[in-house]
Structure formats: structure tokens, C-alpha cells
mmCIF file of C-alpha atoms in Angstrom:
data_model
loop_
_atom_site.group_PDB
_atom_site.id
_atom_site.type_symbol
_atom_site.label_atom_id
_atom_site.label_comp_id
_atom_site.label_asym_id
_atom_site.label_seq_id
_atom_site.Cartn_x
_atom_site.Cartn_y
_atom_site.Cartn_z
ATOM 1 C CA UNK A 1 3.598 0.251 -6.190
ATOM 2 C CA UNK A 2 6.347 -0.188 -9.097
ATOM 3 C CA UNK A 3 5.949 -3.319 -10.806
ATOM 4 C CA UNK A 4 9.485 -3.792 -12.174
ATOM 5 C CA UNK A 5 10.886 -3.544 -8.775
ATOM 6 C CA UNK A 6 8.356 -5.874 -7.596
ATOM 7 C CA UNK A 7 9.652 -8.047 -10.392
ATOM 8 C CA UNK A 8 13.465 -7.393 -9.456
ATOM 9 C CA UNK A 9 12.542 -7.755 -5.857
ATOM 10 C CA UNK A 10 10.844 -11.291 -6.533
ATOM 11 C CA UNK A 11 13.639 -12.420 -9.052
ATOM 12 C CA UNK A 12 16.651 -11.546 -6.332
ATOM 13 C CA UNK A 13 14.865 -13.627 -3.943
ATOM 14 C CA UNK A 14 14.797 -16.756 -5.999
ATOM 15 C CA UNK A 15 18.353 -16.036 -6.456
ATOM 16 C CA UNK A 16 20.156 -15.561 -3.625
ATOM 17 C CA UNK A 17 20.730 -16.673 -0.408
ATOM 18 C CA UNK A 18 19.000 -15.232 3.267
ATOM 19 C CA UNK A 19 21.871 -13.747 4.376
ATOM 20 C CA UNK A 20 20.401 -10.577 5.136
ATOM 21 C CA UNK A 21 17.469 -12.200 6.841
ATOM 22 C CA UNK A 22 19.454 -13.681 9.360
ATOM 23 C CA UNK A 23 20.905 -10.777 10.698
ATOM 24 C CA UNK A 24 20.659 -10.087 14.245
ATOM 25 C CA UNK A 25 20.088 -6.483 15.871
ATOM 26 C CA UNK A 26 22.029 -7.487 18.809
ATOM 27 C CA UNK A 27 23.413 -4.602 21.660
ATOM 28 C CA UNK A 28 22.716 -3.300 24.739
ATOM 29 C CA UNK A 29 19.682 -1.751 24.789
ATOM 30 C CA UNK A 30 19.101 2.356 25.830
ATOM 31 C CA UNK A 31 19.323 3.868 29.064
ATOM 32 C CA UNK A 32 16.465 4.511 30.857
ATOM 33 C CA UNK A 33 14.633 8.094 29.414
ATOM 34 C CA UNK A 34 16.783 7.244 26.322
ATOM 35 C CA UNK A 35 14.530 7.421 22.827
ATOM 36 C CA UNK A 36 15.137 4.150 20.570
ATOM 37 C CA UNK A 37 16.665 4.882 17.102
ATOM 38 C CA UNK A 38 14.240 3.346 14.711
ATOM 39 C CA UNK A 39 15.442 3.692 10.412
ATOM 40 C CA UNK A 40 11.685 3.890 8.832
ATOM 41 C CA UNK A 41 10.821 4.428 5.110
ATOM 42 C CA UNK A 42 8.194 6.248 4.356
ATOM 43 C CA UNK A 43 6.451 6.856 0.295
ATOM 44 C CA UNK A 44 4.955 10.707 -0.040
ATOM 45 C CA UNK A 45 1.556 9.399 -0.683
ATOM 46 C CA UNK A 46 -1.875 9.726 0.980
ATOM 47 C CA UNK A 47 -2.030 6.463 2.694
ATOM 48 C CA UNK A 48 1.244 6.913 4.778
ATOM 49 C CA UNK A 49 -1.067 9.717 7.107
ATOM 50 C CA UNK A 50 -0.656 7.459 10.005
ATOM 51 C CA UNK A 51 3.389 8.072 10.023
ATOM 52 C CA UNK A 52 3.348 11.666 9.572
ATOM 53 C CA UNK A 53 1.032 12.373 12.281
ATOM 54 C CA UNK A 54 3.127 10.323 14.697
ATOM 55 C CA UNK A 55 5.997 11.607 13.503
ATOM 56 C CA UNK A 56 4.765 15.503 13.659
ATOM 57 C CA UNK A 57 2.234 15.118 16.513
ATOM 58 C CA UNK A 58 5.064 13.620 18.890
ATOM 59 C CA UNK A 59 3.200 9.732 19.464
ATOM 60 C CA UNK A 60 6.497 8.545 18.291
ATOM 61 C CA UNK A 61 8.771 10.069 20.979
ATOM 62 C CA UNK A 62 6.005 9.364 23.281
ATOM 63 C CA UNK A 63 6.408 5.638 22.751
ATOM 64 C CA UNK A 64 10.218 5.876 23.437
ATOM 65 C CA UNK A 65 10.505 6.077 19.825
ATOM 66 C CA UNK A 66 13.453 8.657 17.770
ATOM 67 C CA UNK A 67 12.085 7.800 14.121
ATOM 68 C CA UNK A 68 14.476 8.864 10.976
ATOM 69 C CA UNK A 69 11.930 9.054 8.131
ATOM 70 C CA UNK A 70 13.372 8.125 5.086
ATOM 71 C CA UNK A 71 11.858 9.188 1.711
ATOM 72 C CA UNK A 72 11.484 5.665 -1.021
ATOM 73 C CA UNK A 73 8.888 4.579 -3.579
ATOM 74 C CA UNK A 74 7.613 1.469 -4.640
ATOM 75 C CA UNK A 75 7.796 -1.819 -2.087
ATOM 76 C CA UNK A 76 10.551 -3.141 -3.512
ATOM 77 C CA UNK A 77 13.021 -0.651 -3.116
ATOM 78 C CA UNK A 78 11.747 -0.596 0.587
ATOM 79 C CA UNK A 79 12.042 -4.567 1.273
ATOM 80 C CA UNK A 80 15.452 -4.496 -0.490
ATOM 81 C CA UNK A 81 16.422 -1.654 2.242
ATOM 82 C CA UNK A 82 15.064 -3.686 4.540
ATOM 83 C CA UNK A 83 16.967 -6.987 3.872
ATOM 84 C CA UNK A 84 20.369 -4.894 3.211
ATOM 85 C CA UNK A 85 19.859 -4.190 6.943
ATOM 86 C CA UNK A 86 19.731 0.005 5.727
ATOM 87 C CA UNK A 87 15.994 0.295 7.463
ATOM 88 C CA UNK A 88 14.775 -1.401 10.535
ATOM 89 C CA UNK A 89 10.727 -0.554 9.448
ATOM 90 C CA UNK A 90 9.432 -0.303 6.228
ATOM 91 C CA UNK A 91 6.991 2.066 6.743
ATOM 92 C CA UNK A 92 3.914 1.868 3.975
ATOM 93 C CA UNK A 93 3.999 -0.981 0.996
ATOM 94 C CA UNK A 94 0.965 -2.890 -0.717
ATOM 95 C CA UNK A 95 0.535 -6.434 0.517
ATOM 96 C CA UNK A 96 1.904 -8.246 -2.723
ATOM 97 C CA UNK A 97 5.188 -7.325 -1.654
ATOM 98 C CA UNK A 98 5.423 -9.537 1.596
ATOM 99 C CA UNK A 99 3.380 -12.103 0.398
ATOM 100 C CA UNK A 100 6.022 -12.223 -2.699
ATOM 101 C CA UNK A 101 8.686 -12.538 -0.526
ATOM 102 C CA UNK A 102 6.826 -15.306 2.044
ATOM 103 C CA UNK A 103 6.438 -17.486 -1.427
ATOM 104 C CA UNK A 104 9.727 -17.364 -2.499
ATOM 105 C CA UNK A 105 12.034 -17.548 0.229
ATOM 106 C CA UNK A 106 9.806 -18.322 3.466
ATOM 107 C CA UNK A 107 10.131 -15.065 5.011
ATOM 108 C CA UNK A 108 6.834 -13.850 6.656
ATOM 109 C CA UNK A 109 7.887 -10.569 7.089
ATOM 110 C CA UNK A 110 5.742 -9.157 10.504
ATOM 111 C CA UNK A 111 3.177 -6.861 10.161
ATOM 112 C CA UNK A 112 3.492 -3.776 12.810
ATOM 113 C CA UNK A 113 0.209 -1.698 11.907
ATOM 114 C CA UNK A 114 -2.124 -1.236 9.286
ATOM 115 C CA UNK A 115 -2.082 2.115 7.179
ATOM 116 C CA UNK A 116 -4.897 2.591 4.997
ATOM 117 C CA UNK A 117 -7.931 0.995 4.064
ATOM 118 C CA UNK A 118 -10.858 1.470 1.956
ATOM 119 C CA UNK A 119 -15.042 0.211 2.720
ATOM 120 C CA UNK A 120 -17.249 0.377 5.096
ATOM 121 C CA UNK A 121 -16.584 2.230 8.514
ATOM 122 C CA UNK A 122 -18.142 3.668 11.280
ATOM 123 C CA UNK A 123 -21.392 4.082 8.824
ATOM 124 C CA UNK A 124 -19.136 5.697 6.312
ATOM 125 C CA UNK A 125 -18.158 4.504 2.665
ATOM 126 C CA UNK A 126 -14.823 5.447 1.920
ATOM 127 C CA UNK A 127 -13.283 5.103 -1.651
ATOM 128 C CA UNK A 128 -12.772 3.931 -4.134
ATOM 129 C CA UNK A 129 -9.440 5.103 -4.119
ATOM 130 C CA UNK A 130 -8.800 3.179 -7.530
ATOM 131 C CA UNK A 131 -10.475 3.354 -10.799
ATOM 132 C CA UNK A 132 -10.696 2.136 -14.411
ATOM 133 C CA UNK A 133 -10.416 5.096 -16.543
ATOM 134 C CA UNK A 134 -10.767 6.319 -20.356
ATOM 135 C CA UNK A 135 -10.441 9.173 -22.359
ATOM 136 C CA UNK A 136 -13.146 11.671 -22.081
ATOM 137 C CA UNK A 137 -14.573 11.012 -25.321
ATOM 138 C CA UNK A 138 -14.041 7.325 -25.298
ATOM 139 C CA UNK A 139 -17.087 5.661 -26.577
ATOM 140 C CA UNK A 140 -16.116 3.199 -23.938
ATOM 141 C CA UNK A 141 -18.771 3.427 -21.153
ATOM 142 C CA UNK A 142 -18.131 -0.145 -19.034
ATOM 143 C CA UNK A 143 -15.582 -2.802 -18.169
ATOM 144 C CA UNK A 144 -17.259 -5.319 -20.687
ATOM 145 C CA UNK A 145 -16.373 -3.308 -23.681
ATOM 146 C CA UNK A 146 -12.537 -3.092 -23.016
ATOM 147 C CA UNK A 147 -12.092 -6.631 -25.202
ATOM 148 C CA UNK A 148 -9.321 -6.516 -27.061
ATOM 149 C CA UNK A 149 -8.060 -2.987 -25.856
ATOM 150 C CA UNK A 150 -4.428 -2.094 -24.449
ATOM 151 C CA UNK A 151 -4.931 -1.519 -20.769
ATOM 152 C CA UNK A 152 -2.624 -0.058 -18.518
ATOM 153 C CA UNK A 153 -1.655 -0.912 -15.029
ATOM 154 C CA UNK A 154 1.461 0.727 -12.814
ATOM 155 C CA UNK A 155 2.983 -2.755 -11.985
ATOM 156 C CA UNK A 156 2.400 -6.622 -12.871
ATOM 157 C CA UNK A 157 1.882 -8.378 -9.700
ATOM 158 C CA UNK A 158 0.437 -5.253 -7.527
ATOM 159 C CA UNK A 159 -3.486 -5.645 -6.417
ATOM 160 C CA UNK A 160 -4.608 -3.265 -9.105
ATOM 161 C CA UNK A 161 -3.372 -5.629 -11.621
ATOM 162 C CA UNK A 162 -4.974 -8.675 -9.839
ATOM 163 C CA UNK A 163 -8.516 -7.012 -9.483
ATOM 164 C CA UNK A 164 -8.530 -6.137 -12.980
ATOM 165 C CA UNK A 165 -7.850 -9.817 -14.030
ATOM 166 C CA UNK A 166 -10.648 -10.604 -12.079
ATOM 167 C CA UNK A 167 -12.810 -7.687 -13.745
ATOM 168 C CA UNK A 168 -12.179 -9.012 -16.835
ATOM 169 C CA UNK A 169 -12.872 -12.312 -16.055
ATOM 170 C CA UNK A 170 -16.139 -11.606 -14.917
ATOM 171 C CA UNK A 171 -17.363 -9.408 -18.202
ATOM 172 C CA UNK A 172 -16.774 -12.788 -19.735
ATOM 173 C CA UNK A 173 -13.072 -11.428 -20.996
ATOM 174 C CA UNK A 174 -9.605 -13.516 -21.273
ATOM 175 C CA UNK A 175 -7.310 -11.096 -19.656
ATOM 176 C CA UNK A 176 -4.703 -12.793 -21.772
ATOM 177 C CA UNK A 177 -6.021 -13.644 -25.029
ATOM 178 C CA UNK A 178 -8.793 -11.008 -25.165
ATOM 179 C CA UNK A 179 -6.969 -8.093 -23.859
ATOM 180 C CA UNK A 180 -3.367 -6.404 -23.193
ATOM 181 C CA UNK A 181 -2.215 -5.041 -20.286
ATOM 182 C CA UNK A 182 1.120 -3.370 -20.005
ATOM 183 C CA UNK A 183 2.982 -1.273 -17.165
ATOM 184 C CA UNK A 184 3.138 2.180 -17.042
ATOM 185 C CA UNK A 185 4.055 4.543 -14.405
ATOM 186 C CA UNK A 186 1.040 5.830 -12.462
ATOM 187 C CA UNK A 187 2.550 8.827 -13.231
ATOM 188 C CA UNK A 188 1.804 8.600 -16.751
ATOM 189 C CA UNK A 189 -1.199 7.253 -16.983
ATOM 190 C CA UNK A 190 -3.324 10.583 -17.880
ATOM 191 C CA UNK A 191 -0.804 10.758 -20.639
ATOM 192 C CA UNK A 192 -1.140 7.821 -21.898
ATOM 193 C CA UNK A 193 -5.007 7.163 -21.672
ATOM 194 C CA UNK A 194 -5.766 10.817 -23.016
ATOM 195 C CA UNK A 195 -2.958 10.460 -26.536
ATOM 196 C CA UNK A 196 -4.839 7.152 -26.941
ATOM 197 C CA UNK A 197 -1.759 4.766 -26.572
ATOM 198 C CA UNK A 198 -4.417 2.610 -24.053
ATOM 199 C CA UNK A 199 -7.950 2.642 -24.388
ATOM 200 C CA UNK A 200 -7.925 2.256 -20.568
ATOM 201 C CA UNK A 201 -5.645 2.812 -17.638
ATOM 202 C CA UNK A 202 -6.084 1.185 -13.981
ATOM 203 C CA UNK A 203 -5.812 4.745 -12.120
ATOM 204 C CA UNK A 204 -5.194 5.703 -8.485
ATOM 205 C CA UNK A 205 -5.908 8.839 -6.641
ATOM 206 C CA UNK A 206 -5.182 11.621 -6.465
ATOM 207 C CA UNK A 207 -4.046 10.980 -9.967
ATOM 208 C CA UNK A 208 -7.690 10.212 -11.041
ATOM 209 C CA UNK A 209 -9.144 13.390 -9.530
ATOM 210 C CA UNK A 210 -6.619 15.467 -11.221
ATOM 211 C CA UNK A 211 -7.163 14.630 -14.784
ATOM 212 C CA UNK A 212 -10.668 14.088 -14.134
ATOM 213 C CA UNK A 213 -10.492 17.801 -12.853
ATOM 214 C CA UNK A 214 -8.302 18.779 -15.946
ATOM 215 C CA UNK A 215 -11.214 17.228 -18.566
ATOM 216 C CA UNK A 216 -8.633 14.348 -19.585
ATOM 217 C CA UNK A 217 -10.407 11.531 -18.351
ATOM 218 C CA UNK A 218 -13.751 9.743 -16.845
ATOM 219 C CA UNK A 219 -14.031 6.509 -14.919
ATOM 220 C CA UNK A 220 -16.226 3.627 -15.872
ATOM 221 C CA UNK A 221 -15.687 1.661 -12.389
ATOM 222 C CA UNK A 222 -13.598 0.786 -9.512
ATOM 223 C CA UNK A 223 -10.961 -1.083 -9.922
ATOM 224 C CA UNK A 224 -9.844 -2.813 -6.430
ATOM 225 C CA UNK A 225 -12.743 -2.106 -4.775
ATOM 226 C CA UNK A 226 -14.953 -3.588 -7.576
ATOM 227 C CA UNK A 227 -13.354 -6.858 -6.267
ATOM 228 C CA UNK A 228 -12.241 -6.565 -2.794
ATOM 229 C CA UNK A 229 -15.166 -3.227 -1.213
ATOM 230 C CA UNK A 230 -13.116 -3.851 2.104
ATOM 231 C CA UNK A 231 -9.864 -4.042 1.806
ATOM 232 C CA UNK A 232 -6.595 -3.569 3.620
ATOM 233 C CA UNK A 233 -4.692 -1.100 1.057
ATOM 234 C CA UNK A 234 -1.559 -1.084 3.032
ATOM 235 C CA UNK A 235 0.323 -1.736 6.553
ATOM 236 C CA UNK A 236 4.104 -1.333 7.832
ATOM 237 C CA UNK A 237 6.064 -4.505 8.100
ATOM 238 C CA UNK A 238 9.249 -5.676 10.249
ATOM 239 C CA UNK A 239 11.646 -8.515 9.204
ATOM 240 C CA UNK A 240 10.957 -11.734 11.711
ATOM 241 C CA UNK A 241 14.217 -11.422 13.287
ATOM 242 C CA UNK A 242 13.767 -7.546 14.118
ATOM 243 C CA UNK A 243 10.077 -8.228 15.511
ATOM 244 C CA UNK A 244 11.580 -11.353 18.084
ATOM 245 C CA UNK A 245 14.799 -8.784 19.282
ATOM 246 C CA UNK A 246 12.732 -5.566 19.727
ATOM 247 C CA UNK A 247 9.294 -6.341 20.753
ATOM 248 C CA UNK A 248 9.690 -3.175 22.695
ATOM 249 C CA UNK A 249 9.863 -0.895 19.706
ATOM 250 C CA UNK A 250 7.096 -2.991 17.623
ATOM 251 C CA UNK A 251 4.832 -2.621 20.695
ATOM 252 C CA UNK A 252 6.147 1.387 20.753
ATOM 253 C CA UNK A 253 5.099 1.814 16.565
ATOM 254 C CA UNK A 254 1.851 0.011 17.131
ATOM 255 C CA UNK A 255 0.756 2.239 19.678
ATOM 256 C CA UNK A 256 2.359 5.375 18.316
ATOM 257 C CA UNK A 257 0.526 4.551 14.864
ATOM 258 C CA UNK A 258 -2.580 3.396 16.558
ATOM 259 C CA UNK A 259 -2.999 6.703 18.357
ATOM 260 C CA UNK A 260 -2.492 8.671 15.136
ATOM 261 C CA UNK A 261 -5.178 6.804 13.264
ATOM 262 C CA UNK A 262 -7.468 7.909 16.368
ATOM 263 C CA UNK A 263 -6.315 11.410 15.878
ATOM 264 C CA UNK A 264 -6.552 11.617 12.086
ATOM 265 C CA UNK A 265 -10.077 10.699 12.264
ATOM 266 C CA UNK A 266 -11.115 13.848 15.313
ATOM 267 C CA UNK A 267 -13.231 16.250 14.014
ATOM 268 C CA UNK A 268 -11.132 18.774 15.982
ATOM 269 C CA UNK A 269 -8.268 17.670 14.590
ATOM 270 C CA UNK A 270 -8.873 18.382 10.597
ATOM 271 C CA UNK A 271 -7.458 21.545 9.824
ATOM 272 C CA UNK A 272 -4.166 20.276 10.936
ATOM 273 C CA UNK A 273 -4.198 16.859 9.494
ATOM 274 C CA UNK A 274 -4.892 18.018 6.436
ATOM 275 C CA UNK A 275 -1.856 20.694 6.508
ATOM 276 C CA UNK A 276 0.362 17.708 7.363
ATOM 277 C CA UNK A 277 -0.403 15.687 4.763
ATOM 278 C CA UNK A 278 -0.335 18.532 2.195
ATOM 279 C CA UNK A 279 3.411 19.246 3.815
ATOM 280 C CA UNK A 280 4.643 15.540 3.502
ATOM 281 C CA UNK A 281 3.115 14.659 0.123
ATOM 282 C CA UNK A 282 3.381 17.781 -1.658
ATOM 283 C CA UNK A 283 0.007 17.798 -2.965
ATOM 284 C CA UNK A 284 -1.858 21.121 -3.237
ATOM 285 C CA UNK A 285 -4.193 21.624 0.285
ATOM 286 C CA UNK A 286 -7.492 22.114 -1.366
ATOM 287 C CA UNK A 287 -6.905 18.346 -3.843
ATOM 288 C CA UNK A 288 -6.158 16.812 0.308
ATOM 289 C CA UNK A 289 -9.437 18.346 1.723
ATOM 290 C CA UNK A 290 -11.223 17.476 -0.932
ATOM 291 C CA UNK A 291 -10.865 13.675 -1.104
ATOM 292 C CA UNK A 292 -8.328 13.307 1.838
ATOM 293 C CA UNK A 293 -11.340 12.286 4.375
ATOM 294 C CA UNK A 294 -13.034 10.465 1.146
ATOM 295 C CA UNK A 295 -11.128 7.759 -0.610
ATOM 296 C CA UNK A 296 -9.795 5.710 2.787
ATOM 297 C CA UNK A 297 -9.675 5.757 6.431
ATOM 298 C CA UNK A 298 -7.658 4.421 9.948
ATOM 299 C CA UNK A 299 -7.708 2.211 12.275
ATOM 300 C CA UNK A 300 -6.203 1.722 15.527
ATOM 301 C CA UNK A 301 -4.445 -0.980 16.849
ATOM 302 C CA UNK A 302 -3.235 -0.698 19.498
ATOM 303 C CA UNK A 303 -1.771 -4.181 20.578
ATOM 304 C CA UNK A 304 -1.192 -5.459 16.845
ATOM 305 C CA UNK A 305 -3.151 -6.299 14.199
ATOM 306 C CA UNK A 306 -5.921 -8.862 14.334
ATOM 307 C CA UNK A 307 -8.226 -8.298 11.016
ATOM 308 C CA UNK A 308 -6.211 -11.743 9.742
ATOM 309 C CA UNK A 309 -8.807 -12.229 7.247
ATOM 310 C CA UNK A 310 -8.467 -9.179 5.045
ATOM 311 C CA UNK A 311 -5.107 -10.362 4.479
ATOM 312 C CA UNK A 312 -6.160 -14.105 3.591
ATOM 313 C CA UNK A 313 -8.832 -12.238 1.375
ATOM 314 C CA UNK A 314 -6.210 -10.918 -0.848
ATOM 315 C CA UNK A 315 -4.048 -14.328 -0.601
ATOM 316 C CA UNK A 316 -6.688 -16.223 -1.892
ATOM 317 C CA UNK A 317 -7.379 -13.793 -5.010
ATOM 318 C CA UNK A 318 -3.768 -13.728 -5.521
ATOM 319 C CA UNK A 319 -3.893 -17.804 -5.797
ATOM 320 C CA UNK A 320 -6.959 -17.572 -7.622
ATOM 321 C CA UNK A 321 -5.339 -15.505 -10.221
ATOM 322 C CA UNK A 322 -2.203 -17.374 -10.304
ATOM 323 C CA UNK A 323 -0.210 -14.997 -8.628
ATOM 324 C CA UNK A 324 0.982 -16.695 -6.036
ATOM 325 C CA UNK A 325 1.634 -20.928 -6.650
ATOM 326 C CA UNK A 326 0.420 -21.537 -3.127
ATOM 327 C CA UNK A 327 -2.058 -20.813 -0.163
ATOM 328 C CA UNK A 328 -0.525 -18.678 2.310
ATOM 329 C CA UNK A 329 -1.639 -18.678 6.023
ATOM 330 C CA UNK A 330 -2.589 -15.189 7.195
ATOM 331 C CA UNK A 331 -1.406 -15.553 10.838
ATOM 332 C CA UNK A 332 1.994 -15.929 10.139
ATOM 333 C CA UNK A 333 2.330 -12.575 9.229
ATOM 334 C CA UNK A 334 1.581 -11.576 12.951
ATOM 335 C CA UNK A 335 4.664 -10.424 15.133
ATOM 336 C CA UNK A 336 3.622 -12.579 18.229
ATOM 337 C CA UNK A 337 4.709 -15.401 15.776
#
């Protein structure tokens, strides 16, 4: 996710008053057979699966559900839609983003559904979907030799950045006196690793596959999943005040999303997901077979969320690494709330 609008996001916060929070999605509700209008955002990246196979497989509509996908990137841009009352759902975002805004102004935005995640499931290893990575010819073969070395990361704040403080921490490295880490757009990351302006660059896929494919780069470990294996990537959140006046249509996009995590996963089901995804993230359809089943995975909820503690998981790190200034409680994230 973009770290300067995480920063912008965070800094408007602390500045201004809840107005938009307190806005109330009051009316009469739809006729009976009528299909809810729900305003969702959606970023053209592998982990939103879950919303274009509801939206293209129907689960949506069957849930009562007309959803206007609208194209964003970065969780910032999406929460500041969300609080300027121009989306009702934001539809994919890291978790720093909500737990920025629960520090800084209270909010606990409501989590609908979980998108991807990476670890252990169903017997299955899935990921890493993130990894340090050098030049090819970088004498550089492990984390512990990246003292005093530019590294780069795509935003302050995100979970990338926070595993790799831990990484470094635990080769024995001050992230801030021993090393430098700037931001630069995940986009530009084989660039910049492969002209030499970093010795290192905190990559994601399918970024790292490419330029690993195109000889630019190598990886010398995971990055996020060297410090959280099992972790919630992402999820699809609700503002408090939308989850207490439409509990219908939370309850409809928890069951529509739960269903397409259930179908994503079917064997029988492959040859189409995989020509969905290619259509809604514009990524070539032999780069989505390859690692689309690979790097994460689904699953379903059904009636809401209740893995609390992979949240908390990432809370606590976030403390840990100063982060966040406080403990935040899990639950509260949970629409019944």
C-alpha cells in the first residue's frame, strides 16, 4: 500500500474533526426483490480475487447485493473515500490502515471479510508473497549483511516496513542507525535495486517473479512472512456507523465473499478463476497460473470474521516496533460491535 498516503491519511486524522464519521445512511430501505446499491473500491491486484469472483460469478446479486466496483490504489485513498461518504465498502486495504485510523481518532472501522492470506492451509504452504531482494550479482547473500545499505520499502508504516524492522533487529542490525530505508513505489523497485540506487528492496509479487524472470534480481528471504508465516494480508472494512444501519448488506458481502473464497479454491473451478483475475488485474494469464494458486489463499466466512488473533498478532508487532503508541483490542474491529 502507498506510504505517503498512509502518511497523509494519518496526518488528516490528527487534524480534523469526525464529521464524516458521523454520517448516517438513513432512508427507506428497497422493495422487496429490489438489489441494494452498495459503492465498493476495489485495487487491481491479486489479493482482491474474492471481489471479482462475486462480482463476475453473480454471489453478489445473489445476496441482494448491486455492487459498483470502483477502481483505487493504496488504503488511504480508499479510507479517505470512505470518510468523504463517496464509498460505502472499501473493498481490499492492508491492516495498518484501520489500525492507523483506530489510534488516532477512535474509529474502529468494521471488518466485513477477510481477502487474502498467506501460511499454512488445508496441508498447503502458501507464499511468501513478499521478499527481500538484490541485484543478481549482489555479493549480498542474507539479511545480516544489509548493515549499513539503502533499503527500499513501498510505504513507511505498511507491514512490509514493520517486518523488516524486525528482520533487522534480529541480524543484530539498528534499523535506524545501521541502515536506511526509504520509500519507493513498488513499481520501481526492480529499477531501483538492479541500477544499484538500494542494495536491497522489500519486494511483492508478482513484481518479484517478474524481474526474477527477467534476470534483474534474486531474493535472500521473506520479508512478512519471515516474521508473521500466518498472516492476514488483507480484509474489506465498513465505517461503524454503516455496519450498525445496514447489517443486512454486511451480512449480504460476508456471505457473497465467503462463497467466492469457497469457489476460488474448487479444483473445477480453475480455468475460470484464473481468466478472471487475469481480466481484472491485467496481468498476463500464464504469470496468474503460475503463482496465482501459490503465494496466498481464501477463506470463508460466512457469518463474519472470527480469527481475532491474527489481527492482535500484527497490533502487537506494530506496538513493538513503535508504530502504533498503544495496544489495540482486536475485537473491536468486529461489526457485531
Amino acid at each position: 500500500m502507498d506510504g505517503l498516503r498512509e502518511r497523509r491519511l494519518r496526518r488528516a486524522l490528527v487534524g480534523t474533526a469526525l464529521l464524516a464519521a458521523a454520517w448516517l445512511l438513513v432512508g427507506v430501505g428497497p422493495a422487496r426483490g429490489q438489489l441494494r446499491e452498495v459503492r465498493m473500491s476495489y485495487m487491481p491486484i491479486m489479493g482482491t480475487e474474492p471481489v471479482y469472483a462475486a462480482q463476475e460469478r453473480g454471489f453478489f446479486a445473489e445476496n441482494g447485493l448491486r455492487v459498483d466496483l470502483k477502481r483505487m490504489f493504496s488504503g488511504g485513498v480508499q479510507f479517505e473515500a470512505l470518510m468523504a461518504r463517496s464509498l460505502d465498502v472499501v473493498g481490499i486495504t492492508a491492516l495498518t490502515t484501520p489500525f492507523y485510523l483506530a489510534q488516532e481518532q477512535g474509529i474502529y472501522a468494521k471488518l466485513v471479510h477477510p481477502m487474502n492470506w498467506v501460511g499454512e492451509h488445508r496441508g498447503r504452504r502458501y507464499g511468501p508473497q513478499s521478499f527481500l531482494a538484490v541485484r543478481a550479482d549482489s555479493p549480498i547473500q542474507r539479511v545480516g549483511e544489509l548493515r549499513g545499505k539503502v533499503i527500499a520499502i513501498h510505504g513507511y508504516g505498511t507491514v512490509n516496513h514493520v517486518a523488516l524492522l524486525e528482520q533487522l533487529k534480529r541480524e543484530g542490525i539498528d534499523p535506524v542507525r545501521e541502515a536506511r530505508i526509504i520509500e519507493v513505489s513498488l513499481l520501481r523497485h526492480e529499477a531501483v535495486v538492479k541500477s544499484g540506487e538500494v542494495a536491497a528492496a522489500a519486494m511483492i509479487e508478482p513484481f518479484a517473479t517478474v524481474a526474477r524472470k527477467r534476470g534483474s534480481i534474486r531474493t535472500i528471504a521473506p520479508n512478512i512472512e519471515a516474521v508473521l508465516p500466518n498472516m492476514l494480508v488483507a480484509a474489506s472494512w465498513v465505517l461503524p456507523e454503516y455496519a450498525r444501519r445496514n447489517p443486512d448488506v454486511v451480512r449480504g458481502l460476508q456471505r457473497a465473499l465467503a462463497k467466492a473464497a469457497e469457489w476460488i479454491h474448487a479444483p473445477a473451478n480453475q480455468d475460470e478463476r484464473f481468466r478472471i483475475l487475469a481480466k481484472w488485474t491485467n496481468l498476463d494469464l500464464g504469470l496468474v497460473r503460475e503463482i496465482g494458486d501459490a503465494i496466498e489463499y481464501y477463506k470463508p466466512y460466512s457469518d463474519g470474521f472470527t480469527d481475532w488473533g491474527a489481527l492482535q498478532e500484527q497490533i502487537d508487532l506494530m506496538v513493538q516496533q513503535g508504530q502504533l503508541k498503544r495496544r489495540l483490542e482486536a475485537t473491536q474491529f468486529d461489526p457485531k460491535r
